[in-house]
PDB file of C-alpha atoms in Angstrom:
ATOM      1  CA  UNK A   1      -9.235 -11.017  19.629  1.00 38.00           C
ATOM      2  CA  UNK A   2      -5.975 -10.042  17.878  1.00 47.00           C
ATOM      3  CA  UNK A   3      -2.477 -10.958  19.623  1.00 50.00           C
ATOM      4  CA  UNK A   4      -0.741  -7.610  20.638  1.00 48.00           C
ATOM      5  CA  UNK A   5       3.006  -6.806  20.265  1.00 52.00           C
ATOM      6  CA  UNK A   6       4.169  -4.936  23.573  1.00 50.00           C
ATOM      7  CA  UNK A   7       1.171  -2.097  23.006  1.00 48.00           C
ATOM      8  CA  UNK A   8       1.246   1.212  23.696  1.00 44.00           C
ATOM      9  CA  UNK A   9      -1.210   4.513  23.090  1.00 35.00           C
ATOM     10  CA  UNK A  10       0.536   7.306  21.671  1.00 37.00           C
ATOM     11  CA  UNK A  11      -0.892  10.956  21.172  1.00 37.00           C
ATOM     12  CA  UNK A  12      -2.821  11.737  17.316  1.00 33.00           C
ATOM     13  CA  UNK A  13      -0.163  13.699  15.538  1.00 33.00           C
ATOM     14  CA  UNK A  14      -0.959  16.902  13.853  1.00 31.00           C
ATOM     15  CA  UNK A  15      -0.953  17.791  10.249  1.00 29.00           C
ATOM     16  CA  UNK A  16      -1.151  20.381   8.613  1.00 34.00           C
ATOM     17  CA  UNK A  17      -3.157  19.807   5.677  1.00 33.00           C
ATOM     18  CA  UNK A  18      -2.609  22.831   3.235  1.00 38.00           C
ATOM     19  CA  UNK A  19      -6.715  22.345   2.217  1.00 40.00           C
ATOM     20  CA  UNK A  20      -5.551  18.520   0.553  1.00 45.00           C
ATOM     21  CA  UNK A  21      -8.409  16.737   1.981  1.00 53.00           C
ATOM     22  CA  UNK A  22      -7.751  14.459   4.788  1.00 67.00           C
ATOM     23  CA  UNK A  23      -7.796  10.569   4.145  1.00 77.00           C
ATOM     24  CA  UNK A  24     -10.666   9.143   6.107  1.00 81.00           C
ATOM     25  CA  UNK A  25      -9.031   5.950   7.606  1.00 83.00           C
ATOM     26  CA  UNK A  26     -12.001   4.803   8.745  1.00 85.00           C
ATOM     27  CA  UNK A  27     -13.512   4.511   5.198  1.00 85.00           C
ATOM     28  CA  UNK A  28     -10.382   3.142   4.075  1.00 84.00           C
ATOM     29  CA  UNK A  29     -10.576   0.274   6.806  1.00 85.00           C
ATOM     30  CA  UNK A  30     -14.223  -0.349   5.911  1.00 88.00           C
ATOM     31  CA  UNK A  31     -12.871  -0.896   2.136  1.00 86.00           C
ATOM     32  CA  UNK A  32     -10.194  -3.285   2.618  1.00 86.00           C
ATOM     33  CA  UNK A  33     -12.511  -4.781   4.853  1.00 89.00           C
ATOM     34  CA  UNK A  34     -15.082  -5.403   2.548  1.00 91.00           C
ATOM     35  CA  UNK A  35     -12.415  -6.616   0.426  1.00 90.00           C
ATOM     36  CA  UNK A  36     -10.749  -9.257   2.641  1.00 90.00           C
ATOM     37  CA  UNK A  37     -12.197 -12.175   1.976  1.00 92.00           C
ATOM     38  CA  UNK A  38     -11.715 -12.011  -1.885  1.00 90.00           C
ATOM     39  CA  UNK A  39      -8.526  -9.829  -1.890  1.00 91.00           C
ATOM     40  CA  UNK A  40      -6.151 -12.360  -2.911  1.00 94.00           C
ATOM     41  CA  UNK A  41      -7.593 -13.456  -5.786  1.00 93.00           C
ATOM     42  CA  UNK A  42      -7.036  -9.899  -7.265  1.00 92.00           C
ATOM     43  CA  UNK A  43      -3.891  -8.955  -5.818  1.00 94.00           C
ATOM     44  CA  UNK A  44      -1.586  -9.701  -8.601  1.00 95.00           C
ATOM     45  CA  UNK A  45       0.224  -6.264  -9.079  1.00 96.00           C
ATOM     46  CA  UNK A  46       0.641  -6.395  -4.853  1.00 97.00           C
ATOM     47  CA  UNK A  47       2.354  -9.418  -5.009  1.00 97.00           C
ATOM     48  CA  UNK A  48       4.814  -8.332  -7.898  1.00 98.00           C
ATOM     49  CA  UNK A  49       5.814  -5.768  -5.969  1.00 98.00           C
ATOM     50  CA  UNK A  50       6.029  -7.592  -2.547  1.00 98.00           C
ATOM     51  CA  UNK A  51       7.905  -9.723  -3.971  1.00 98.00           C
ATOM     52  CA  UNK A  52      10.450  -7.181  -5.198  1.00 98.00           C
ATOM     53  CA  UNK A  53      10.990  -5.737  -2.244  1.00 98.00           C
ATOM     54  CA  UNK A  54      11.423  -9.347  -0.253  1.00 97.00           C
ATOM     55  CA  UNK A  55      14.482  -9.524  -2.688  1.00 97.00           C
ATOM     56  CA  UNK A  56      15.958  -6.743  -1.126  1.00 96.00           C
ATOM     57  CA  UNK A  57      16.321  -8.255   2.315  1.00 95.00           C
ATOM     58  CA  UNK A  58      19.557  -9.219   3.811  1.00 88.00           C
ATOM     59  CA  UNK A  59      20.536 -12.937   2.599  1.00 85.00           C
ATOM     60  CA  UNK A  60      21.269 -14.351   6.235  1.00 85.00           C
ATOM     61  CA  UNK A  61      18.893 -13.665   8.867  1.00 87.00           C
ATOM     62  CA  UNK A  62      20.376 -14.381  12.346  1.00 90.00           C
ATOM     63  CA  UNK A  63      17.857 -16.226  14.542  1.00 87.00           C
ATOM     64  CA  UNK A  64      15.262 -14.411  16.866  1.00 90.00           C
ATOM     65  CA  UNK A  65      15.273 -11.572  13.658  1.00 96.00           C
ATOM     66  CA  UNK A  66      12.172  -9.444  14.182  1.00 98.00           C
ATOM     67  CA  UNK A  67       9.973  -7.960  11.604  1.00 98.00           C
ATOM     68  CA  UNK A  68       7.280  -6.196  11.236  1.00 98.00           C
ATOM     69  CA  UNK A  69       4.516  -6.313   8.733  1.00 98.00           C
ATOM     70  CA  UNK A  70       2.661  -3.035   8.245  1.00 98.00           C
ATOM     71  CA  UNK A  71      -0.329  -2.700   5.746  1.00 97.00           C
ATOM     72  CA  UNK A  72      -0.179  -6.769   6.211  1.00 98.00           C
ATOM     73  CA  UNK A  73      -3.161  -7.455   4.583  1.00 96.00           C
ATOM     74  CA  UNK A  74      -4.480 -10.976   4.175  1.00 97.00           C
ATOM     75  CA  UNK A  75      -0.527 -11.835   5.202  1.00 98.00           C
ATOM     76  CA  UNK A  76       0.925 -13.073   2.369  1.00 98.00           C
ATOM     77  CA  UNK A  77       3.883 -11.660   2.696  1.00 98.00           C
ATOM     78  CA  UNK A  78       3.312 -12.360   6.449  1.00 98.00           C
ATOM     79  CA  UNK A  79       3.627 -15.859   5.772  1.00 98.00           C
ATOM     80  CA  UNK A  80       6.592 -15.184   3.444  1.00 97.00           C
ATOM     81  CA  UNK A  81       8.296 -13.576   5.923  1.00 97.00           C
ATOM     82  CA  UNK A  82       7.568 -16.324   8.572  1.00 96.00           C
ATOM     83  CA  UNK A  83       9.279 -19.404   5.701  1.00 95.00           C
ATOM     84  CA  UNK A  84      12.407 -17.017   5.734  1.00 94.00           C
ATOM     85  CA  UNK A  85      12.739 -17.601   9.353  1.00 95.00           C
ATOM     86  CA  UNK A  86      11.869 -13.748  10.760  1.00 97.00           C
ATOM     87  CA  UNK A  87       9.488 -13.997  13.674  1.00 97.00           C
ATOM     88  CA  UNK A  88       6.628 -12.217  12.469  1.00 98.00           C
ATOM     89  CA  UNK A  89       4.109  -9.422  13.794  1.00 98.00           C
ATOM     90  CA  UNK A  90       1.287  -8.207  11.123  1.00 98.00           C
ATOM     91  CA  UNK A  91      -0.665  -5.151  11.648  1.00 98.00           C
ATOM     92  CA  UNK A  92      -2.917  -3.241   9.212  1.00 97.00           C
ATOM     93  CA  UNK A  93      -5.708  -0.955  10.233  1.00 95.00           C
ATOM     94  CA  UNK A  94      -8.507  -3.584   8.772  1.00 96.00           C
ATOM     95  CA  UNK A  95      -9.446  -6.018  11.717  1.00 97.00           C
ATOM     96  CA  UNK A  96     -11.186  -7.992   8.346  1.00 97.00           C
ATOM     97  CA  UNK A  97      -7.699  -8.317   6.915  1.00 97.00           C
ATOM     98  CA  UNK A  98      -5.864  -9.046  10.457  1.00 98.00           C
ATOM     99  CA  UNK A  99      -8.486 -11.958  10.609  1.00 97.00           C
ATOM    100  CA  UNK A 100      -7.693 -13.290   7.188  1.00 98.00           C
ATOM    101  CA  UNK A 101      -4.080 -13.157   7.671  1.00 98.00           C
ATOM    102  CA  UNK A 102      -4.364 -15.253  10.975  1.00 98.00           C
ATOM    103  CA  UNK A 103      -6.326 -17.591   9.062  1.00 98.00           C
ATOM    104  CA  UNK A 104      -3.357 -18.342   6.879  1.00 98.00           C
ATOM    105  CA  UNK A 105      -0.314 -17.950   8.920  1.00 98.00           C
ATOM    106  CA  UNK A 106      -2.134 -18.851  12.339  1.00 97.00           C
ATOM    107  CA  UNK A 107      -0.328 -18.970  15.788  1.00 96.00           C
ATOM    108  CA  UNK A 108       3.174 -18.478  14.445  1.00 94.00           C
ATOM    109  CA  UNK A 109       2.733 -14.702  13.671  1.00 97.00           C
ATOM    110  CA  UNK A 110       1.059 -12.271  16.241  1.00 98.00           C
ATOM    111  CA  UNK A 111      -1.496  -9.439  15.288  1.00 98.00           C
ATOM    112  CA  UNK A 112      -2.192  -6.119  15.832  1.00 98.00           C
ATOM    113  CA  UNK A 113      -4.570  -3.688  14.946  1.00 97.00           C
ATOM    114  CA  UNK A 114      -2.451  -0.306  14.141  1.00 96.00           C
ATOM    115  CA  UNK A 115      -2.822   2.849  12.029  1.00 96.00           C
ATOM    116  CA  UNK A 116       0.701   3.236  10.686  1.00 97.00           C
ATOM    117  CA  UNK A 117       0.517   6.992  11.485  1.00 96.00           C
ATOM    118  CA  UNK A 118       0.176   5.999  15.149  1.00 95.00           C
ATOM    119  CA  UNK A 119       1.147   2.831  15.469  1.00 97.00           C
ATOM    120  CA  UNK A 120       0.563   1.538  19.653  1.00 97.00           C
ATOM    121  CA  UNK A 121       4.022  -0.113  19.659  1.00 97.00           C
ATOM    122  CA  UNK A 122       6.929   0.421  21.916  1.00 98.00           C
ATOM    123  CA  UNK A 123      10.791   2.128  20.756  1.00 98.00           C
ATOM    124  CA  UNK A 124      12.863  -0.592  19.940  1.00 98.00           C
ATOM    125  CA  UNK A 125      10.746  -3.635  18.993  1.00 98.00           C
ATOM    126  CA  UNK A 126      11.894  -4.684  15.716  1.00 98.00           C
ATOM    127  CA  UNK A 127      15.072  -5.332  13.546  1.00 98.00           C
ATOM    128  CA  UNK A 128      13.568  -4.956  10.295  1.00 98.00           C
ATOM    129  CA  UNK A 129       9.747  -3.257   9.441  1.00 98.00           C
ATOM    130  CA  UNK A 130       8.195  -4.551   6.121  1.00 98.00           C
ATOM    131  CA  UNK A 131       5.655  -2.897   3.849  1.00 98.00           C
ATOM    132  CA  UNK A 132       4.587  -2.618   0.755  1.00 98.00           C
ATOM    133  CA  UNK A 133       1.885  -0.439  -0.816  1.00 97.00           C
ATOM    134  CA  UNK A 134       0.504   0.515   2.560  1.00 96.00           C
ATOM    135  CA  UNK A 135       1.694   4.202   2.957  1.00 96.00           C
ATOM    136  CA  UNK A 136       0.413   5.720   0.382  1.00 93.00           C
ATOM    137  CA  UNK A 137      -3.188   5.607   2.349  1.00 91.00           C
ATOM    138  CA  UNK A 138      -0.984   8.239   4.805  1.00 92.00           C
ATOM    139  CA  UNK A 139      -1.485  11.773   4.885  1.00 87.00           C
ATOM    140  CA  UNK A 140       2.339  12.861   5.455  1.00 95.00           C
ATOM    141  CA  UNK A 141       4.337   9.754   4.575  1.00 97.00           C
ATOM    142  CA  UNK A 142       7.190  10.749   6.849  1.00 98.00           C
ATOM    143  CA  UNK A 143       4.653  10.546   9.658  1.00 97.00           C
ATOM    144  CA  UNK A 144       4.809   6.866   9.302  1.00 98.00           C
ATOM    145  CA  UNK A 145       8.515   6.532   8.529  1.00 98.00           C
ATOM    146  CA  UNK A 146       8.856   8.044  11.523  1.00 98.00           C
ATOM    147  CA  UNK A 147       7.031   5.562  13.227  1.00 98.00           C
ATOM    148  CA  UNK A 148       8.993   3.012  11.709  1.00 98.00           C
ATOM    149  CA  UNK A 149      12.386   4.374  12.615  1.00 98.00           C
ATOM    150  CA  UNK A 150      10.836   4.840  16.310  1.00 98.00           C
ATOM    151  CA  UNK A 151       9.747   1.419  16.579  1.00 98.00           C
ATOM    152  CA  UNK A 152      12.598  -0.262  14.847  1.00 98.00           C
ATOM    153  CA  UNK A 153      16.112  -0.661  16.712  1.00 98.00           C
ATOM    154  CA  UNK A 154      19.439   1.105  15.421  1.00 97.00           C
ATOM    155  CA  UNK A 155      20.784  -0.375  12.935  1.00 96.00           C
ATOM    156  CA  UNK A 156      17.719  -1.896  11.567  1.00 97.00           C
ATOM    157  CA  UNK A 157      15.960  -1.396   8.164  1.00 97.00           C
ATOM    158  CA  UNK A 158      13.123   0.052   7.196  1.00 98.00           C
ATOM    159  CA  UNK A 159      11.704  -1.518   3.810  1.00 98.00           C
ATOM    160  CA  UNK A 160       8.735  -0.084   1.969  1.00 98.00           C
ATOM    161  CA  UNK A 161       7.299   0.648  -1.291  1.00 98.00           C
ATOM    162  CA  UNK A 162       4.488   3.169  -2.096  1.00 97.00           C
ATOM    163  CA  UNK A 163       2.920   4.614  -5.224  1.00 97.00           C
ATOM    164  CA  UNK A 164       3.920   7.607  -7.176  1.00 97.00           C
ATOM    165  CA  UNK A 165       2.386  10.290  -9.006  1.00 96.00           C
ATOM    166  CA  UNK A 166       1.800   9.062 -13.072  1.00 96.00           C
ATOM    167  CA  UNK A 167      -0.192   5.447 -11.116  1.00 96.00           C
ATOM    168  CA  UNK A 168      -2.527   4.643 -13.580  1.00 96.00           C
ATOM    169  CA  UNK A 169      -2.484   7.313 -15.452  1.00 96.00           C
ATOM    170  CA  UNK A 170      -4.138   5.290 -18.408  1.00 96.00           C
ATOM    171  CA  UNK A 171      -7.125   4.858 -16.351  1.00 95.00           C
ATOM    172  CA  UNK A 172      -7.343   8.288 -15.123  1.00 94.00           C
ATOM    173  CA  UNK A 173      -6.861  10.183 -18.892  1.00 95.00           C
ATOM    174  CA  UNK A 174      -9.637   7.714 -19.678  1.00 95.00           C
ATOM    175  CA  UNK A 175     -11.761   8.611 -16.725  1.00 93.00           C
ATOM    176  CA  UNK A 176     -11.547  12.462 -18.316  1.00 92.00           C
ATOM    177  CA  UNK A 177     -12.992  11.720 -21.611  1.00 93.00           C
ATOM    178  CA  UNK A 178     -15.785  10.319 -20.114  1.00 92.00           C
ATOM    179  CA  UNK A 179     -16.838  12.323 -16.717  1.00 88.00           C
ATOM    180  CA  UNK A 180     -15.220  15.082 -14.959  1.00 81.00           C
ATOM    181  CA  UNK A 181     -15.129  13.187 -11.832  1.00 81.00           C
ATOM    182  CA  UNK A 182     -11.673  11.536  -9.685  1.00 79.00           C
ATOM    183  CA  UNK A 183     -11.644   8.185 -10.269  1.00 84.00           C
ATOM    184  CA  UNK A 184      -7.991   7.701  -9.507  1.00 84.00           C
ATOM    185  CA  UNK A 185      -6.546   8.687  -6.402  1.00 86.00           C
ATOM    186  CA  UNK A 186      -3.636  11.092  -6.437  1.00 88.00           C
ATOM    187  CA  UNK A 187      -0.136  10.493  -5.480  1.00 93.00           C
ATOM    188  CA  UNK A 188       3.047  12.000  -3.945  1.00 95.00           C
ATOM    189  CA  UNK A 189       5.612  12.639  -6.482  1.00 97.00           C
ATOM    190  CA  UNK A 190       8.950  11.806  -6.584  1.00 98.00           C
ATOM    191  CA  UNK A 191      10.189  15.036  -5.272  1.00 98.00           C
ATOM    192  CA  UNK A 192       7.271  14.582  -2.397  1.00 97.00           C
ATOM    193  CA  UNK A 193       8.487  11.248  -1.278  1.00 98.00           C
ATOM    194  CA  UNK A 194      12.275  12.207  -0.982  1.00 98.00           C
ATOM    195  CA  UNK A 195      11.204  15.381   0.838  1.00 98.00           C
ATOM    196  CA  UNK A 196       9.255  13.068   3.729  1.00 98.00           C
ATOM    197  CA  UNK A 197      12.063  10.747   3.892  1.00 98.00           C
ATOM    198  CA  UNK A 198      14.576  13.949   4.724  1.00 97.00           C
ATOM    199  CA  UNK A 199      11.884  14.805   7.348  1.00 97.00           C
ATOM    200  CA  UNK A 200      11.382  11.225   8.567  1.00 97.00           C
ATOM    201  CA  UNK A 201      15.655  11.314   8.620  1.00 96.00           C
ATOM    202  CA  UNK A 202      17.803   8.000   8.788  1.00 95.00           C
ATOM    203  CA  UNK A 203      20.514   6.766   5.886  1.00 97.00           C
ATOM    204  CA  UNK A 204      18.591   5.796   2.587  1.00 97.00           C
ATOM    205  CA  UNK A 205      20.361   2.674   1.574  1.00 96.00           C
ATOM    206  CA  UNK A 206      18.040   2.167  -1.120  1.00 95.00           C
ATOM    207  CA  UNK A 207      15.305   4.268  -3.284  1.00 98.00           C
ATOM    208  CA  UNK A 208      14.600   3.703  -6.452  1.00 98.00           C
ATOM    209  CA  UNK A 209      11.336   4.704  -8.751  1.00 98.00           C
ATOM    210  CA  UNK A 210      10.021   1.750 -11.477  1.00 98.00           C
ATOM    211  CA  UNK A 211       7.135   1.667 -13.661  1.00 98.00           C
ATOM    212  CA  UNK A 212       5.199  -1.643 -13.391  1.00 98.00           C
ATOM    213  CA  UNK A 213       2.763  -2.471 -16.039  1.00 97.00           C
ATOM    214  CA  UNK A 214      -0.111  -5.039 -15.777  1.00 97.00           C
ATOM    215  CA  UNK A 215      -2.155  -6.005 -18.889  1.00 97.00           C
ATOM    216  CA  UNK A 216      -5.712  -6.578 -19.303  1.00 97.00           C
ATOM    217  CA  UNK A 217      -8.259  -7.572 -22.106  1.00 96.00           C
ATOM    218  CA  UNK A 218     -10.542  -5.049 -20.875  1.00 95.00           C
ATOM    219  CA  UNK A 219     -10.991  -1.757 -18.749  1.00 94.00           C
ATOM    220  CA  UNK A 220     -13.304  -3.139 -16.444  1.00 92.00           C
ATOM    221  CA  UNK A 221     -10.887  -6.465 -15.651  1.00 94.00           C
ATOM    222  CA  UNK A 222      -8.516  -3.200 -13.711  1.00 94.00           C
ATOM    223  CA  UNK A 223     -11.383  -1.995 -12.082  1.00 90.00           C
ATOM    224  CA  UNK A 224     -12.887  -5.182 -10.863  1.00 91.00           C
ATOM    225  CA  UNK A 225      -9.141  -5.748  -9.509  1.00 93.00           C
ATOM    226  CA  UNK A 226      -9.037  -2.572  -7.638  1.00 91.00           C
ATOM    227  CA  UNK A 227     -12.318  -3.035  -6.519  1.00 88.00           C
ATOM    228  CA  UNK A 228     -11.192  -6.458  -5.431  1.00 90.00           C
ATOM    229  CA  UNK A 229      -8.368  -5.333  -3.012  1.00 88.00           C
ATOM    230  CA  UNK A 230     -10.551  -2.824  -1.366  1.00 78.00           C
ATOM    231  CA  UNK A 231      -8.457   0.287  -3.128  1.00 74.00           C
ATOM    232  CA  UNK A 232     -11.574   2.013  -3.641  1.00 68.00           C
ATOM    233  CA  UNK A 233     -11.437   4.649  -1.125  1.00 58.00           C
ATOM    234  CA  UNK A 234     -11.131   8.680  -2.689  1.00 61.00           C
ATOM    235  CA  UNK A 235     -10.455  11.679  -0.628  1.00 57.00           C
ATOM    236  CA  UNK A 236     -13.187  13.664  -2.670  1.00 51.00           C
ATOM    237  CA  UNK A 237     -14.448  14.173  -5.957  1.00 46.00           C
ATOM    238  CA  UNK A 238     -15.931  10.647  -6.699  1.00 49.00           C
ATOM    239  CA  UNK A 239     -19.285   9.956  -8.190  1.00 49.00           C
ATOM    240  CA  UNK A 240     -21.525   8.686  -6.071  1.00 42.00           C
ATOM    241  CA  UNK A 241     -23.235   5.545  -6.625  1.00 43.00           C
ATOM    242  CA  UNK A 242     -22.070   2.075  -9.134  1.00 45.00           C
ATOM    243  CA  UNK A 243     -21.224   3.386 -12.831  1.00 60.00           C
ATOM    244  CA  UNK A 244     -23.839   2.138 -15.512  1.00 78.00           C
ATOM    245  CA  UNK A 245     -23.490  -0.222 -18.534  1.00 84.00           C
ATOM    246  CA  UNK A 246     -23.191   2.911 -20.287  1.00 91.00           C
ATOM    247  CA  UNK A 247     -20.827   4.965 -18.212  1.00 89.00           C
ATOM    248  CA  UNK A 248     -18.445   1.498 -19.015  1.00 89.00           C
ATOM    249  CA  UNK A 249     -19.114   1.244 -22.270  1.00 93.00           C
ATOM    250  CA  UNK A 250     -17.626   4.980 -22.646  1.00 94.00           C
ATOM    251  CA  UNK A 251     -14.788   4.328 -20.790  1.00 94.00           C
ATOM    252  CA  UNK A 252     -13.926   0.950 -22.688  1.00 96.00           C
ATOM    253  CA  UNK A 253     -13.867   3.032 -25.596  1.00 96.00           C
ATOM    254  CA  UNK A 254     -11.630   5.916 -24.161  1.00 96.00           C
ATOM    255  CA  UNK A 255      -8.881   3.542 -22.574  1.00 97.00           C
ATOM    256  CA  UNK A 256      -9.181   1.611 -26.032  1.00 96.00           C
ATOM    257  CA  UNK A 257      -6.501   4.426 -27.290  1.00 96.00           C
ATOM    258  CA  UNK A 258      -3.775   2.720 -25.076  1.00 97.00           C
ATOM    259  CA  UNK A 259      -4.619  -1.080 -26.055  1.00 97.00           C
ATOM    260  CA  UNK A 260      -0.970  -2.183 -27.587  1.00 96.00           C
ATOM    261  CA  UNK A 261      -0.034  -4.646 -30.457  1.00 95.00           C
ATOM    262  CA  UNK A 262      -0.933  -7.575 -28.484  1.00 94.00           C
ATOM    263  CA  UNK A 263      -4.652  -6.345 -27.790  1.00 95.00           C
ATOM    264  CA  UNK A 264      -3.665  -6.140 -24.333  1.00 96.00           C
ATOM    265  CA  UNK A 265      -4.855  -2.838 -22.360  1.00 97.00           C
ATOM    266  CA  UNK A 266      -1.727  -1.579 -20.033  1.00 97.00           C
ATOM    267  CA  UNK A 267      -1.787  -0.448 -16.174  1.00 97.00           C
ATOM    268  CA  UNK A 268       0.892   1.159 -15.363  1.00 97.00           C
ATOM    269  CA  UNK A 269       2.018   2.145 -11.762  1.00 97.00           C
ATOM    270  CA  UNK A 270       4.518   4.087 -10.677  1.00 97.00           C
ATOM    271  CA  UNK A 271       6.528   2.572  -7.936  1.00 98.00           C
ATOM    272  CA  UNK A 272       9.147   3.671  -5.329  1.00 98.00           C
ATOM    273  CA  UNK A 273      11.405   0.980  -3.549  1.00 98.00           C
ATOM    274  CA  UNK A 274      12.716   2.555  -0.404  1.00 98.00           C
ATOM    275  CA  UNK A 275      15.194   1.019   2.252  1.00 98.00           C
ATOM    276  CA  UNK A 276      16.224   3.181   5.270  1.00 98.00           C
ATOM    277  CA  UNK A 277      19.257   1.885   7.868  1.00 97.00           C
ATOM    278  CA  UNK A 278      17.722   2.949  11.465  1.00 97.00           C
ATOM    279  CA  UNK A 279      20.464   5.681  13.322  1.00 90.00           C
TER     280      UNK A 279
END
C-alpha cells in the first residue's frame, strides 16, 4: 500500500466538453501501467525536458522545502528532487508507476495515488509542485493548475511543462499518407494553454514555448519509444488492433521525406515551460 500525504476526497469537477471527447483516465492508467516496468529505458525526450525544468528551480532550498511530484512516473525526477534536498511526495494516477518509483527512491519519498484533476490532498501542503509532461493527459488544464495553486502555499511555485499543438507533427503528416486514422494525439495550443492559466489565475513568472527534436534511424525506433512510456492512449479515432509489416513499411517510407543530412529521422515536440508564484 502507497504512503498518503494528509488525504482528502474532493467532489469530480465538471467540464464542459464542447463534443472534444473526454480522456478516459482509466485507459490512460492501464497504459502507463503496462509501461512501468520498461518506461525508463525509453524515456529519453522525458528526461530532457525534466531536466529543463529542474533548472528552473530556486538555487537555495531552505530545509523542510516541500514538493510535490505530479505525473511522477517511475520517480526519476522524484529521486532528483529528493538529492536536491526537497522532501518529496510522488503521485501519478498509475499505481504500476507509484510502485516503480518506490522501488527506486524507497522510504525517503511518500506516495500517493492522485488524478491531478482531483487530487485528495489538503490546501496548503506544499512549497513548490513539480511536473513535467503530465497535464497534457487533462481535459481542461487549468483544472489541474488549479489544483496545484490549491494545494500549494502562498508564495510557492508551481512548475510544469506540457505539450503543444505542432508535437510530432512529422509523425502525424506521415500517419496521413498512409491511413486516415489519429495516430497522434492532439494538443492545446499556445493560445489554449495561456487561456487555462488566466482561468487557473496566479503570477506567471515563467512561460515559455521550445521545440525539442529527438532523432532516430527509423520511424518505428519513435514508436517503439512511445509505446515504451505507455503514451499510447487516443481519445478516438485510432485503429484498432497492432499495425502490420506492411502498414510500417508505408509509413517508413512517408516519414522518409523528413530524414535530414545526417540520415537521422527528426521528432519534434512542442514544449511549454510554465512557472506560476502561488497568491
Amino acid at each position: 500500500m502507497m504512503n498518503k500525504v494528509n488525504a482528502v476526497t474532493h467532489d469530480k469537477a465538471e467540464f464542459k466538453t464542447n463534443n472534444i471527447p473526454r480522456i478516459d483516465k482509466q485507459a490512460v492508467a492501464e497504459a502507463f501501467g503496462r509501461a512501468a516496468k520498461h518506461y525508463d529505458k525509453a524515456a529519453a525526450f522525458q528526461r530532457i525536458v525534466g531536466h529543463q525544468l529542474l533548472e528552473r528551480l530556486p538555487a537555495v532550498i531552505p530545509t523542510g522545502t516541500r514538493v510535490l511530484d505530479l505525473g511522477c512516473g517511475t520517480g526519476y525526477f522524484s529521486e532528483q528532487l529528493m538529492q536536491r534536498g526537497y522532501d518529496v511526495s510522488a503521485a501519478d494516477l498509475s499505481i504500476e508507476m507509484l510502485a516503480q518509483a518506490k522501488s527506486r527512491c524507497g522510504d525517503c519519498v511518500t506516495y500517493l495515488e492522485a488524478d491531478a484533476e482531483n487530487l485528495p490532498i489538503e490546501d496548503n501542503q506544499f512549497d513548490v509542485a513539480f511536473s513535467s509532461l503530465a497535464l497534457q493527459w487533462c481535459d481542461d488544464l487549468s483544472v489541474p493548475l488549479k489544483e496545484l495553486r490549491r494545494v500549494v502555499k502562498p508564495g510557492g511555485r508551481i512548475m510544469f511543462t506540457t505539450l503543444v499543438e505542432g508535437s510530432l507533427f512529422e509523425l502525424s503528416q506521415a500517419w496521413q499518407e498512409v491511413d486516415r486514422y489519429q495516430h497522434v494525439n492532439h494538443f492545446l495550443s499556445q493560445k489554449a494553454i495561456k487561456l487555462a492559466l488566466a482561468q487557473a489565475g496566479g503570477a506567471i513568472d515563467t512561460l515559455d514555448f521550445k521545440p525539442i527534436r529527438v532523432n532516430y534511424p527509423a520511424a518505428v525506433g519513435l514508436m517503439k519509444d512511445l509505446k515504451g512510456i505507455g503514451a499510447t492512449h487516443l481519445p478516438q479515432g485510432r485503429k484498432a488492433g497492432l499495425a502490420g509489416r506492411k502498414t510500417i513499411m508505408a509509413l517508413e517510407s512517408a516519414y522518409n521525406e523528413f530524414r535530414d543530412e545526417n540520415g537521422q529521422l527528426p521528432a519534434t515536440y512542442q514544449v511549454c515551460f510554465g512557472v506560476i508564484i502561488n497568491d
